[in-house]
Amino acid sequence: MKRLIIVLVYLALGVMGAVAFGIVLAPNGQVDAATIQGGLLADNPSSSPPLFAGSEGFDPSSLESSVANSLTNVTFSDFAMSAVPTWTRRADFDGDGKTDMGIFRPGWGAWFVLRSDSDWTTYIAKGWGTNGDIPLAGDFDGDGKADMAIFRPSWGAWFVLRSDSDWTTFIAKGWGAAGDVPVAGDFDGDGKADMAIFRPSWGAWLVLTSSSGYMDFIAKVWGTSGDIPLAGDFDGDGKADMAIFRPSWGAWFVLRSDSDWTTYIAKGWGTNRDIPLAGDFDGDGKADMAIFRPSWGAWFILRSDSDWTTYMAKGWGMNGDVPVAGDFDGDGKADMAIFRPSWGAWLVLTSSSGYADFIAKVWGTDGDIPVGQ
């Protein structure tokens, strides 16, 4: 059944222009690779310039309020399944409280999940999807395990293979369009994954909420074309916030759910070509702002437990690796994981070892997409 939704979104942006951001210093891209030794990065050079010129404040033109007026005639289809019950761990498919090593193989339209509950000796394999689909993990059915979700851009549709039925039933919803970026997160705080899309052409988020039985949505203008969307609980209220990383500025902008989407966090952290990730690396119950710098093979994590004033830096990975943030060792903190396509291998630097030890598993091949981030 098709429904026509007329969306009217108004977002007050006037206060943004007056904001001056605190400057965050980080390596500027010119440090010699020899400074990365034994998994540790040399101290931040005091001479490094800021990665974000905060003195000029925020340019509100990047979030034109006129975009809100374009949010009309959004169509979506309800395919069949209604219910959705607890979004817990993003890629915990076996329900043991640890992140599993999951890959989606586009050429086969198949998922392969190496299970942490068997000490990485058994796996789940399911055919779900096709070439061109975008894989996501989240607990859409509320059983405490991650489900296998795909977003099909050519159809503007989500298909979620449910773990609570032992992978025999699914949820299908039309939500999105070609060019949208799908994001899974619990934005409404009901403990279930919602179906969110970031539409670069509008600079807008459209979140189909599980608490409404996927009948209602949240719409916010937040971002612009070229931004990278992320979901994470940066304010610690138990809900996912709408975060964007702007590569051209090397800056993060997080629209806070604890203020009913009226206030935000802005931090300069990163540079162009860095890969952003969200995860709780410091164990304070809030997401931290992490970047993986492929050219250095290094991670830089701006810590929420210090009110974004201190950071961790680790050399782990190399150019061509795909970073994934997840709790693979089950200590309640995010680990630094990379999937190396050229080896078909996962290398996980564990937080429980103080980032001194790692898990290594061969799982996947070149062309596979690691699931979890």
Tab-separated table of C-alpha atoms in Angstrom:
chain	number	residue	atom	x	y	z
A	1	MET	CA	0.000	0.000	0.000
A	2	LYS	CA	1.401	3.335	-1.001
A	3	ARG	CA	1.073	6.491	0.960
A	4	LEU	CA	1.877	10.046	0.055
A	5	ILE	CA	3.516	11.920	2.873
A	6	ILE	CA	3.701	15.687	2.788
A	7	VAL	CA	6.630	16.694	4.905
A	8	LEU	CA	6.969	20.157	6.353
A	9	VAL	CA	10.180	20.672	8.252
A	10	TYR	CA	11.291	23.912	9.861
A	11	LEU	CA	14.695	24.173	11.508
A	12	ALA	CA	15.848	27.358	13.183
A	13	LEU	CA	19.401	27.992	12.131
A	14	GLY	CA	19.974	31.599	13.022
A	15	VAL	CA	21.919	30.860	16.184
A	16	MET	CA	24.461	28.797	14.308
A	17	GLY	CA	26.160	31.652	12.569
A	18	ALA	CA	27.314	33.208	15.812
A	19	VAL	CA	28.964	30.096	17.178
A	20	ALA	CA	32.740	30.005	17.428
A	21	PHE	CA	34.130	26.544	17.886
A	22	GLY	CA	36.935	25.534	20.196
A	23	ILE	CA	40.079	24.664	18.306
A	24	VAL	CA	41.214	21.063	18.572
A	25	LEU	CA	44.838	20.351	17.742
A	26	ALA	CA	45.761	17.117	16.019
A	27	PRO	CA	48.498	15.883	13.703
A	28	ASN	CA	48.456	17.828	10.455
A	29	GLY	CA	49.385	15.102	8.011
A	30	GLN	CA	53.119	15.860	7.793
A	31	VAL	CA	54.479	13.657	10.550
A	32	ASP	CA	56.962	11.063	9.371
A	33	ALA	CA	55.618	7.510	9.258
A	34	ALA	CA	58.561	6.463	11.428
A	35	THR	CA	56.889	8.160	14.385
A	36	ILE	CA	54.292	5.390	14.383
A	37	GLN	CA	55.980	2.576	16.266
A	38	GLY	CA	54.694	-0.491	18.050
A	39	GLY	CA	51.051	0.471	17.658
A	40	LEU	CA	51.556	3.883	19.260
A	41	LEU	CA	51.579	7.274	17.606
A	42	ALA	CA	54.077	9.892	18.667
A	43	ASP	CA	52.743	12.758	20.745
A	44	ASN	CA	50.840	15.437	18.920
A	45	PRO	CA	53.398	17.958	17.662
A	46	SER	CA	52.807	21.248	19.401
A	47	SER	CA	53.531	23.031	16.160
A	48	SER	CA	50.663	21.357	14.321
A	49	PRO	CA	48.019	23.798	13.116
A	50	PRO	CA	44.343	23.204	13.951
A	51	LEU	CA	42.449	21.016	11.549
A	52	PHE	CA	39.432	23.284	11.786
A	53	ALA	CA	39.482	27.057	11.563
A	54	GLY	CA	36.950	27.713	14.292
A	55	SER	CA	37.609	31.432	14.600
A	56	GLU	CA	35.396	32.142	11.639
A	57	GLY	CA	32.426	30.334	13.139
A	58	PHE	CA	29.878	28.211	11.361
A	59	ASP	CA	28.662	29.020	7.899
A	60	PRO	CA	24.879	28.607	7.971
A	61	SER	CA	24.757	28.561	4.194
A	62	SER	CA	25.676	24.879	4.386
A	63	LEU	CA	22.278	24.217	5.905
A	64	GLU	CA	20.044	26.424	3.840
A	65	SER	CA	16.674	26.717	5.494
A	66	SER	CA	15.166	26.802	2.044
A	67	VAL	CA	15.991	23.120	1.740
A	68	ALA	CA	13.238	22.435	4.244
A	69	ASN	CA	10.729	23.680	1.733
A	70	SER	CA	11.854	20.955	-0.656
A	71	LEU	CA	10.733	18.214	1.714
A	72	THR	CA	7.518	17.471	-0.108
A	73	ASN	CA	6.008	14.560	-1.951
A	74	VAL	CA	8.020	11.919	-0.133
A	75	THR	CA	6.551	8.548	-1.084
A	76	PHE	CA	7.087	5.193	0.492
A	77	SER	CA	5.597	1.727	0.328
A	78	ASP	CA	4.557	-0.676	3.064
A	79	PHE	CA	5.346	-4.145	1.816
A	80	ALA	CA	4.146	-6.571	4.464
A	81	MET	CA	5.560	-7.033	7.873
A	82	SER	CA	4.632	-4.638	10.580
A	83	ALA	CA	6.089	-5.370	13.950
A	84	VAL	CA	9.558	-4.583	15.042
A	85	PRO	CA	10.645	-5.052	18.568
A	86	THR	CA	15.623	-3.797	20.785
A	87	TRP	CA	18.478	-2.315	19.173
A	88	THR	CA	21.400	-3.337	21.335
A	89	ARG	CA	24.727	-4.088	19.706
A	90	ARG	CA	25.194	-3.126	16.122
A	91	ALA	CA	26.755	-6.340	14.833
A	92	ASP	CA	26.153	-8.932	17.573
A	93	PHE	CA	24.408	-11.601	15.492
A	94	ASP	CA	24.764	-14.430	18.032
A	95	GLY	CA	23.634	-12.477	21.100
A	96	ASP	CA	26.678	-13.042	23.307
A	97	GLY	CA	27.373	-9.354	23.902
A	98	LYS	CA	30.318	-9.220	21.524
A	99	THR	CA	30.652	-7.916	17.993
A	100	ASP	CA	30.929	-10.643	15.363
A	101	MET	CA	32.956	-10.495	12.171
A	102	GLY	CA	30.348	-10.129	9.466
A	103	ILE	CA	30.844	-9.656	5.755
A	104	PHE	CA	28.429	-9.069	2.895
A	105	ARG	CA	29.553	-10.444	-0.461
A	106	PRO	CA	27.839	-8.357	-3.167
A	107	GLY	CA	28.733	-10.706	-6.022
A	108	TRP	CA	26.907	-13.540	-4.281
A	109	GLY	CA	24.273	-11.509	-2.434
A	110	ALA	CA	25.316	-13.382	0.700
A	111	TRP	CA	26.214	-12.773	4.335
A	112	PHE	CA	28.912	-14.655	6.239
A	113	VAL	CA	29.176	-14.048	9.999
A	114	LEU	CA	32.023	-15.502	12.052
A	115	ARG	CA	30.565	-16.036	15.523
A	116	SER	CA	32.306	-14.764	18.634
A	117	ASP	CA	30.273	-17.108	20.885
A	118	SER	CA	32.172	-20.073	19.408
A	119	ASP	CA	35.553	-18.394	19.784
A	120	TRP	CA	35.469	-17.673	16.055
A	121	THR	CA	35.121	-21.343	15.013
A	122	THR	CA	31.565	-21.419	13.595
A	123	TYR	CA	29.607	-19.111	11.355
A	124	ILE	CA	26.225	-18.078	9.987
A	125	ALA	CA	25.729	-17.950	6.206
A	126	LYS	CA	22.642	-16.493	4.563
A	127	GLY	CA	21.758	-15.418	1.061
A	128	TRP	CA	20.164	-11.998	1.501
A	129	GLY	CA	20.571	-9.224	-1.005
A	130	THR	CA	22.060	-8.630	-4.407
A	131	ASN	CA	24.840	-6.673	-6.059
A	132	GLY	CA	24.320	-2.954	-5.464
A	133	ASP	CA	22.569	-3.377	-2.110
A	134	ILE	CA	23.996	-1.621	0.961
A	135	PRO	CA	24.314	-3.864	4.053
A	136	LEU	CA	23.557	-2.676	7.606
A	137	ALA	CA	23.351	-4.387	10.986
A	138	GLY	CA	20.957	-3.528	13.820
A	139	ASP	CA	18.414	-5.145	16.138
A	140	PHE	CA	15.201	-4.359	14.273
A	141	ASP	CA	13.166	-7.215	15.774
A	142	GLY	CA	14.099	-6.616	19.419
A	143	ASP	CA	15.497	-10.020	20.335
A	144	GLY	CA	18.897	-8.712	21.428
A	145	LYS	CA	20.635	-9.905	18.274
A	146	ALA	CA	21.620	-8.022	15.154
A	147	ASP	CA	19.529	-8.612	12.048
A	148	MET	CA	20.770	-8.619	8.459
A	149	ALA	CA	19.455	-5.495	6.759
A	150	ILE	CA	19.944	-4.271	3.231
A	151	PHE	CA	18.987	-0.985	1.632
A	152	ARG	CA	18.315	-1.268	-2.092
A	153	PRO	CA	18.907	2.161	-3.659
A	154	SER	CA	17.327	1.229	-6.990
A	155	TRP	CA	14.053	0.479	-5.211
A	156	GLY	CA	14.369	2.878	-2.274
A	157	ALA	CA	13.560	-0.060	-0.013
A	158	TRP	CA	14.780	-1.822	3.143
A	159	PHE	CA	14.743	-5.592	3.614
A	160	VAL	CA	15.554	-6.941	7.091
A	161	LEU	CA	16.145	-10.658	7.669
A	162	ARG	CA	15.009	-11.308	11.228
A	163	SER	CA	17.168	-13.183	13.724
A	164	ASP	CA	14.178	-13.874	16.001
A	165	SER	CA	12.805	-16.273	13.377
A	166	ASP	CA	16.138	-18.008	12.866
A	167	TRP	CA	16.514	-16.015	9.640
A	168	THR	CA	13.277	-17.321	8.063
A	169	THR	CA	11.095	-14.180	8.013
A	170	PHE	CA	11.744	-10.560	7.129
A	171	ILE	CA	10.582	-6.970	7.355
A	172	ALA	CA	10.292	-4.904	4.172
A	173	LYS	CA	9.729	-1.164	3.981
A	174	GLY	CA	9.965	1.356	1.205
A	175	TRP	CA	11.923	4.291	2.649
A	176	GLY	CA	14.400	6.282	0.638
A	177	ALA	CA	15.539	6.800	-2.922
A	178	ALA	CA	18.593	6.335	-5.107
A	179	GLY	CA	21.391	8.568	-3.797
A	180	ASP	CA	20.279	8.365	-0.165
A	181	VAL	CA	22.709	7.064	2.474
A	182	PRO	CA	21.114	4.550	4.871
A	183	VAL	CA	21.883	4.618	8.605
A	184	ALA	CA	20.647	2.218	11.300
A	185	GLY	CA	20.250	3.552	14.843
A	186	ASP	CA	17.806	3.925	17.728
A	187	PHE	CA	16.781	7.551	17.269
A	188	ASP	CA	13.458	7.293	19.120
A	189	GLY	CA	14.825	5.520	22.197
A	190	ASP	CA	12.514	2.501	22.159
A	191	GLY	CA	15.382	0.031	22.075
A	192	LYS	CA	14.819	-0.909	18.432
A	193	ALA	CA	16.703	0.024	15.301
A	194	ASP	CA	15.063	2.675	13.135
A	195	MET	CA	15.453	3.031	9.372
A	196	ALA	CA	17.183	6.331	8.731
A	197	ILE	CA	18.361	7.896	5.519
A	198	PHE	CA	20.554	10.919	4.947
A	199	ARG	CA	19.653	12.665	1.705
A	200	PRO	CA	22.721	14.625	0.536
A	201	SER	CA	20.814	16.570	-2.108
A	202	TRP	CA	18.568	18.014	0.606
A	203	GLY	CA	21.027	17.971	3.490
A	204	ALA	CA	18.291	16.185	5.423
A	205	TRP	CA	17.707	13.198	7.690
A	206	LEU	CA	14.491	11.172	7.401
A	207	VAL	CA	14.070	8.555	10.145
A	208	LEU	CA	11.299	5.970	9.938
A	209	THR	CA	10.682	5.123	13.601
A	210	SER	CA	10.183	1.631	14.994
A	211	SER	CA	8.144	3.026	17.911
A	212	SER	CA	5.442	4.019	15.421
A	213	GLY	CA	5.444	0.621	13.739
A	214	TYR	CA	7.306	2.306	10.893
A	215	MET	CA	4.313	4.554	10.206
A	216	ASP	CA	5.768	7.880	11.373
A	217	PHE	CA	9.105	9.582	11.004
A	218	ILE	CA	11.485	12.265	12.226
A	219	ALA	CA	12.749	14.765	9.657
A	220	LYS	CA	15.618	17.166	10.279
A	221	VAL	CA	17.732	19.328	8.022
A	222	TRP	CA	21.292	18.655	9.159
A	223	GLY	CA	24.197	18.535	6.767
A	224	THR	CA	24.969	19.159	3.134
A	225	SER	CA	26.129	17.289	0.067
A	226	GLY	CA	29.521	15.677	0.677
A	227	ASP	CA	28.958	15.135	4.403
A	228	ILE	CA	29.256	11.616	5.838
A	229	PRO	CA	26.397	10.608	8.194
A	230	LEU	CA	26.910	8.565	11.376
A	231	ALA	CA	24.641	7.408	14.191
A	232	GLY	CA	25.901	7.319	17.771
A	233	ASP	CA	24.825	8.316	21.268
A	234	PHE	CA	27.174	11.262	21.756
A	235	ASP	CA	25.078	12.948	24.489
A	236	GLY	CA	24.456	9.811	26.597
A	237	ASP	CA	20.659	9.905	26.662
A	238	GLY	CA	20.194	6.425	25.235
A	239	LYS	CA	19.180	7.634	21.783
A	240	ALA	CA	21.161	7.885	18.586
A	241	ASP	CA	22.143	11.407	17.561
A	242	MET	CA	22.403	12.670	13.996
A	243	ALA	CA	26.102	13.156	13.352
A	244	ILE	CA	27.873	14.291	10.227
A	245	PHE	CA	31.548	14.447	9.394
A	246	ARG	CA	32.426	17.147	6.875
A	247	PRO	CA	35.623	16.061	5.098
A	248	SER	CA	36.194	19.416	3.424
A	249	TRP	CA	36.342	21.087	6.856
A	250	GLY	CA	37.668	18.173	8.905
A	251	ALA	CA	34.783	18.808	11.293
A	252	TRP	CA	32.030	16.968	13.159
A	253	PHE	CA	28.518	18.321	13.757
A	254	VAL	CA	26.240	16.314	16.068
A	255	LEU	CA	22.556	17.203	16.407
A	256	ARG	CA	21.647	16.189	19.956
A	257	SER	CA	18.598	14.062	20.693
A	258	ASP	CA	18.640	15.075	24.386
A	259	SER	CA	17.586	18.604	23.370
A	260	ASP	CA	14.848	17.392	21.037
A	261	TRP	CA	17.198	18.130	18.137
A	262	THR	CA	17.625	21.829	18.993
A	263	THR	CA	21.289	21.974	20.079
A	264	TYR	CA	24.447	20.450	18.733
A	265	ILE	CA	28.103	19.591	19.324
A	266	ALA	CA	30.706	20.853	16.854
A	267	LYS	CA	34.332	19.766	16.854
A	268	GLY	CA	37.194	20.019	14.418
A	269	TRP	CA	38.662	16.529	14.318
A	270	GLY	CA	40.134	15.046	11.215
A	271	THR	CA	41.042	16.088	7.727
A	272	ASN	CA	40.012	15.368	4.179
A	273	ARG	CA	40.280	11.647	3.261
A	274	ASP	CA	39.993	10.507	6.892
A	275	ILE	CA	37.320	7.866	7.590
A	276	PRO	CA	34.996	8.744	10.513
A	277	LEU	CA	33.640	6.185	12.993
A	278	ALA	CA	31.467	6.379	16.102
A	279	GLY	CA	32.062	4.138	19.114
A	280	ASP	CA	32.486	4.236	22.883
A	281	PHE	CA	36.253	3.768	23.138
A	282	ASP	CA	36.631	5.350	26.603
A	283	GLY	CA	33.788	3.429	28.279
A	284	ASP	CA	31.778	6.402	29.566
A	285	GLY	CA	28.542	5.394	27.855
A	286	LYS	CA	28.846	8.036	25.129
A	287	ALA	CA	30.074	7.755	21.574
A	288	ASP	CA	33.499	9.202	20.817
A	289	MET	CA	34.580	10.836	17.578
A	290	ALA	CA	37.048	8.520	15.873
A	291	ILE	CA	38.877	8.834	12.601
A	292	PHE	CA	41.017	6.338	10.734
A	293	ARG	CA	43.688	7.934	8.554
A	294	PRO	CA	44.511	5.447	5.765
A	295	SER	CA	47.605	7.332	4.590
A	296	TRP	CA	49.158	6.887	8.048
A	297	GLY	CA	47.458	3.653	9.087
A	298	ALA	CA	46.470	5.416	12.311
A	299	TRP	CA	43.438	5.981	14.543
A	300	PHE	CA	42.693	9.258	16.356
A	301	ILE	CA	39.869	9.226	18.921
A	302	LEU	CA	38.485	12.398	20.490
A	303	ARG	CA	37.252	11.342	23.928
A	304	SER	CA	33.817	12.280	25.231
A	305	ASP	CA	34.856	11.534	28.841
A	306	SER	CA	37.115	14.603	28.746
A	307	ASP	CA	34.458	16.825	27.184
A	308	TRP	CA	36.290	16.440	23.885
A	309	THR	CA	39.599	17.866	25.160
A	310	THR	CA	41.852	14.771	25.072
A	311	TYR	CA	42.374	11.981	22.589
A	312	MET	CA	43.842	8.546	21.961
A	313	ALA	CA	46.114	7.820	19.016
A	314	LYS	CA	47.118	4.381	17.776
A	315	GLY	CA	48.883	3.161	14.686
A	316	TRP	CA	46.816	0.193	13.501
A	317	GLY	CA	46.253	-0.564	9.860
A	318	MET	CA	47.468	0.586	6.487
A	319	ASN	CA	46.240	2.206	3.316
A	320	GLY	CA	43.448	0.143	1.777
A	321	ASP	CA	42.191	-1.264	5.080
A	322	VAL	CA	38.541	-0.788	6.053
A	323	PRO	CA	38.074	0.317	9.695
A	324	VAL	CA	35.285	-1.058	11.893
A	325	ALA	CA	34.427	-0.009	15.466
A	326	GLY	CA	32.893	-2.716	17.645
A	327	ASP	CA	33.193	-4.485	20.990
A	328	PHE	CA	34.817	-7.734	19.845
A	329	ASP	CA	36.269	-8.631	23.270
A	330	GLY	CA	33.118	-7.889	25.284
A	331	ASP	CA	34.597	-5.438	27.805
A	332	GLY	CA	32.079	-2.683	27.082
A	333	LYS	CA	34.493	-0.547	25.083
A	334	ALA	CA	34.949	-0.245	21.340
A	335	ASP	CA	37.959	-1.950	19.801
A	336	MET	CA	39.890	-0.780	16.761
A	337	ALA	CA	39.259	-3.298	14.013
A	338	ILE	CA	40.343	-3.334	10.411
A	339	PHE	CA	39.316	-5.567	7.563
A	340	ARG	CA	42.161	-6.003	5.099
A	341	PRO	CA	40.651	-6.907	1.708
A	342	SER	CA	44.011	-7.870	0.186
A	343	TRP	CA	44.420	-10.547	2.871
A	344	GLY	CA	40.748	-11.332	3.469
A	345	ALA	CA	41.578	-10.847	7.144
A	346	TRP	CA	40.334	-9.081	10.279
A	347	LEU	CA	42.819	-7.535	12.710
A	348	VAL	CA	41.243	-6.309	15.962
A	349	LEU	CA	43.236	-4.246	18.447
A	350	THR	CA	41.480	-4.955	21.744
A	351	SER	CA	40.625	-2.383	24.399
A	352	SER	CA	40.719	-5.056	27.139
A	353	SER	CA	44.464	-5.395	26.530
A	354	GLY	CA	45.020	-1.648	26.687
A	355	TYR	CA	45.365	-1.778	22.897
A	356	ALA	CA	48.478	-3.929	23.260
A	357	ASP	CA	47.114	-7.246	21.931
A	358	PHE	CA	44.903	-8.218	19.027
A	359	ILE	CA	42.633	-10.827	17.472
A	360	ALA	CA	43.461	-11.943	13.929
A	361	LYS	CA	41.122	-14.011	11.764
A	362	VAL	CA	41.032	-14.788	8.055
A	363	TRP	CA	37.403	-14.179	7.087
A	364	GLY	CA	36.435	-12.739	3.742
A	365	THR	CA	38.007	-11.855	0.445
A	366	ASP	CA	38.706	-8.838	-1.714
A	367	GLY	CA	35.422	-7.178	-2.655
A	368	ASP	CA	33.575	-8.174	0.527
A	369	ILE	CA	32.001	-5.433	2.655
A	370	PRO	CA	32.598	-5.677	6.418
A	371	VAL	CA	29.388	-5.107	8.367
A	372	GLY	CA	29.160	-3.214	11.623
A	373	GLN	CA	30.086	0.405	10.987
